Amino acid sequence: MTNWIDIGALEDIPQRGARVVKTARGCVAVFRTGEDEVHALDDRCPHKGGPLSEGIVHGGSVTCPLHNWVFDLNSGVAKGADEGQVATYAARVEDGRILLDATDLVARSAA
Amino acid sequence: MQKLVVIGAGMASGRALEHLIEADPTAYDITLFNAEPRGNYNRIMLSPVLSGEKSFEEIVTHDEDWYAVHGITTRFGEKVVSIDRDRKVVIGENGEVPYDKLVFGTGSSAFIIPCPGHDLPGVVAFRDLEDTTAMSEASATPGARAVVIGGGLLGLEAAAGLRLRGMEVTVLHLAGHLMERQLDPSAGYLLQKDLERRGITVLTEASTKEIYGNGKVEGVRLVDGTDLPADIVVMAVGIRPQVQLAKDSGLAVGRAIHVDAQMVTSDPDIYAVGECVEFEGNVFGLVAPLYDQAKVLAKTLLGQDDTFVVKQLSTKLKVTGCDLFSAGDFADGDTREDIVFRDPARGVYKRLVIEGDKLVGAVMYGDTADSNWFFGLIKDGADIAEMRDTLIFGPAFQGGAQADPLAAVAALPDDAEICGCNGVCKGDIVAAIKAGATDLGAVKATTKASASCGTCTGLVEQVLAVTLGDDFKMPAAQPMCGCTDLTHEDVRRLIKASELKSMPAVWQELGWKTKDGCHVCRPALNFYLLADWPLDYKDDLQSRFINERKHANIQKDGTFSVMPRMWGGITTPDELRAIADAADKYGVPTVKVTGGQRIDLLGVKGEDLPAIWKDLNDAGMVSGQAYSKGLRTVKTCVGTDHCRFGTQDSTGLGIKLEKALWGSWTPHKVKLAVSGCPRNCAEATCKDVGVICVDSGYQVGVAGAAGMDVKETERLADVKTEEEVLDYTRAFIQLYRENAKYLDRPYKWVAKVGLDWVKQQVVEDVANRQALVDRFELSQSIYRKDPWAEHVAREQPRYAPIANLVQEAAE
Ligand code: SRM
Ligand SMILES: Cc1cc2nc3c(=O)[nH]c(=O)nc-3n(C[C@H](O)[C@H](O)[C@H](O)COP(=O)(O)OP(=O)(O)OC[C@H]3O[C@@H](n4cnc5c(N)ncnc54)[C@H](O)[C@@H]3O)c2cc1C
Ligand code: SF4
Ligand code: FES
């Protein structure tokens, strides 16, 4: 089951940038690439907890601002020599609005 | 005979009538309404009509004879005002017509931004013949100016047409690059360059505030204050399906009129076709799918089976000489792979997006000869595994050469300056090489190229490589990052020599291997571009490291530190109170006196930043830029004000220096100090620029270090007045800004270029010193501003979460 929630307009996030969504289980970073794709990942680097939403977005990747680990925005998997993975959430754009699948995010906090 | 009424003589309904009549000319008694006072014509060819390449007569698709021969009753120039579905009649401005079957083909209307002045005479859309005629009439006055709002397909065709008619044309586009929905930034850049070459001015990220004029259009004002005088304003910002009539008639309407795959609306006797329909959530704006719909509608009207399916679309621009093509889906994806080909010399860019063994998207600019072949592969979902490696070279070429990384240098004209210090052009070097100077040393000796500061060494070597081919062995140089084979020095030189003024320009002209760089090259390029083109280039926050993007130092727990400036280390009780209040109000866990003579508030939450800045701003303080590759601090001692040994006003001079330099961006951070006597209490002898006051004046030292390396400053000059200290310092820093590699502190850079060369530029050549100061001040006219205040005013939303689901769940 999916639970699409409208979290804002695409323009609210700068191209090659990110904003966070606060949830009961911590912040989720929502990225917008240079191609206007959106991706949602936990805003916590598996290395030492760096806020990925503050990183530089390039192609389909983000570089953690603390120690430069690079993550694939689609899979959340660390690239290159580093090992680790960030949880991802389904997100899409419709009519200029960003929709986030909040199934795992809202349900838990309501319980 | 059944009565068929058609509303709208557009491209879609026209095509449907052709199919219907061809299949069965006697099936219906047809009445055709059209609000425009004419019948069907090829709307897409209004662009060549505007540019004067075609006449209106040439684009008419159905003339009076055609309607007469097929017995179609035409009611042109008459709008349908309502429909009575109970009585099954259509009500036009001049009376009713009964129907058995009804077709909506009402198309779209142009969307007009409801800004002030949008209804002034002289504001037109680009949709029909009337608009086209209004535009050509406006162009008849010599020297007339046009502003086109919207840099999409339509806006650009309008702009090109008006330019061909001799008008001065400016295109305003809201996004960062032209046609952003069809093109990626690299292709958008090439398109912009082509249009500019035709004399069209293109302003991106241009947001219209108002259109002004007394009784008629006189100009357009932008949100940033730019004022553009205009005799005509063309709005080409998008289209809206015309659905009011359908809505009023009670049909199911979403974004447009709902139809099923047989083009039937929610009323089984009413159909719709063209841009006015919505099918499975899709609306349409290009003719290819409308023609498919027309075919299906004709079948449906004849009681035969057919089904409309949505297919892949491709886009081309009808501007002679601008060859672009885009098709499919070219967004990034985990499972997707990009193949990029750039030929800077020919202005060619091609990008293919592959998923699995299939081609899913393509963007090309400059060479679209193979576009149909690629489009075919996308539409058919063909397996391209076998040709993957050579796919980008097209159908004819299966085994081609790689793009030449030296092509950028090869493309430079002979009069391009290679060695700025000695004014040596490419042509001089090529001549020297041909005359026998076949290595770097020989070129240096005969032409003096790279004999001074040496930063053009890489470029000279590339000229050698291009000229000598395989006979020259290139020394291995450290490329900037994985996105390019060029070194920092090469990139800096080429940005200046080829006048590259945007990030996509660099990626394209220098053959970047990735689509939009990486975290290593983007911050460096952003600095090079803003340092070299302060007025043309717009600082890109997204290419900055977080500290510079949010004007605060990120901490290991994701919080930030906030550090206001204390000019020359001087503060006041009021400032201290404001800092204390802010620390209380925002629960700052740590307040620390830094090694740079000021106070650091550590552990501030990201979302509180604009608020705490606002409080500090209100108390008269500005950002201390403790996070920037730019001016940090100017430390001072108490000097003649209080100290019994002081020889000059070291505190006052420090404050003047800090006020002159703050806000400037530099390759790495820059720190200064001014000590009032050689006892040197401000530690000026280990700074990037350090001044020691003496009885006779000031000793200006540069290139000190006290971080990872410790090094004493070297004497740049002894001067007599404070003004000279200010001039020498600004000139030195500007020279550093223009020449150093990103992330080289001044001491590293001076070690590369030699203090003698620096002295020659800053001390000996008086005119050059002044020119450096002038360029520094030009840049400071943009950057000597408090970024905190700017972010509080404009960027505040960036700091807050976009949404809060914690609250949502609680509700
Ligand atoms: C706050 C401060 C320490 C303090 O509590 O006093 C400080 C804190 C940091 N310094 Fe520093 N430096 C501070 C004065 C210095 C000084 C002394 C000075 O400025 O007089 C030096 C030696 C002088 C010099 O720069 O040459 C200094 C040499 C460095 C270096 C080594 C630079 C080099 O070229 O070798 C780094 C690393 C870098 O920049 O790459 C660094 C980097 C850092 C960073 C930014 C590390 C980072 O990237 O996160 C620290 C940020 C801490 C934070 O979270 O805010 N800091 N740092 C000082 C701020 C001064 C100010 O008011 O702006
Ligand atoms: C300058 C220009 C260039 C273009 N270039 C291209 C291109 O290169 N490639 C491409 O694929 N597409 C292009 N297009 C888009 C293409 O022209 C449209 O997709 C197409 O014309 C839509 O066809 P339609 O039949 O749905 O609507 P239209 O052709 O707009 O016809 C609708 C007609 O209905 C009439 N009407 C509306 N309401 C009523 C009413 N109540 N009563 C009576 N009549 C009414 C209107 O007056 C209009 O004549 C271009 C468009 C323009 C304006
Ligand atoms: S010395 Fe090291 S630990 Fe201390 S502030 Fe500077 S960078 Fe951080
Ligand atoms: S915390 Fe992300 S790389 Fe270290």
Short mmCIF file of C-alpha atoms in Angstrom, two decimals, chain A residues 11 18 60 62 64 87-88:
data_model
loop_
_atom_site.label_atom_id
_atom_site.label_comp_id
_atom_site.label_asym_id
_atom_site.label_seq_id
_atom_site.Cartn_x
_atom_site.Cartn_y
_atom_site.Cartn_z
CA GLU A 11 10.30 24.87 -7.18
CA ALA A 18 17.61 19.43 -1.19
CA GLY A 60 22.30 11.29 -9.70
CA VAL A 62 25.07 13.43 -3.46
CA CYS A 64 28.08 13.99 2.21
CA ALA A 87 17.14 4.04 3.38
CA THR A 88 15.17 5.45 0.41
#
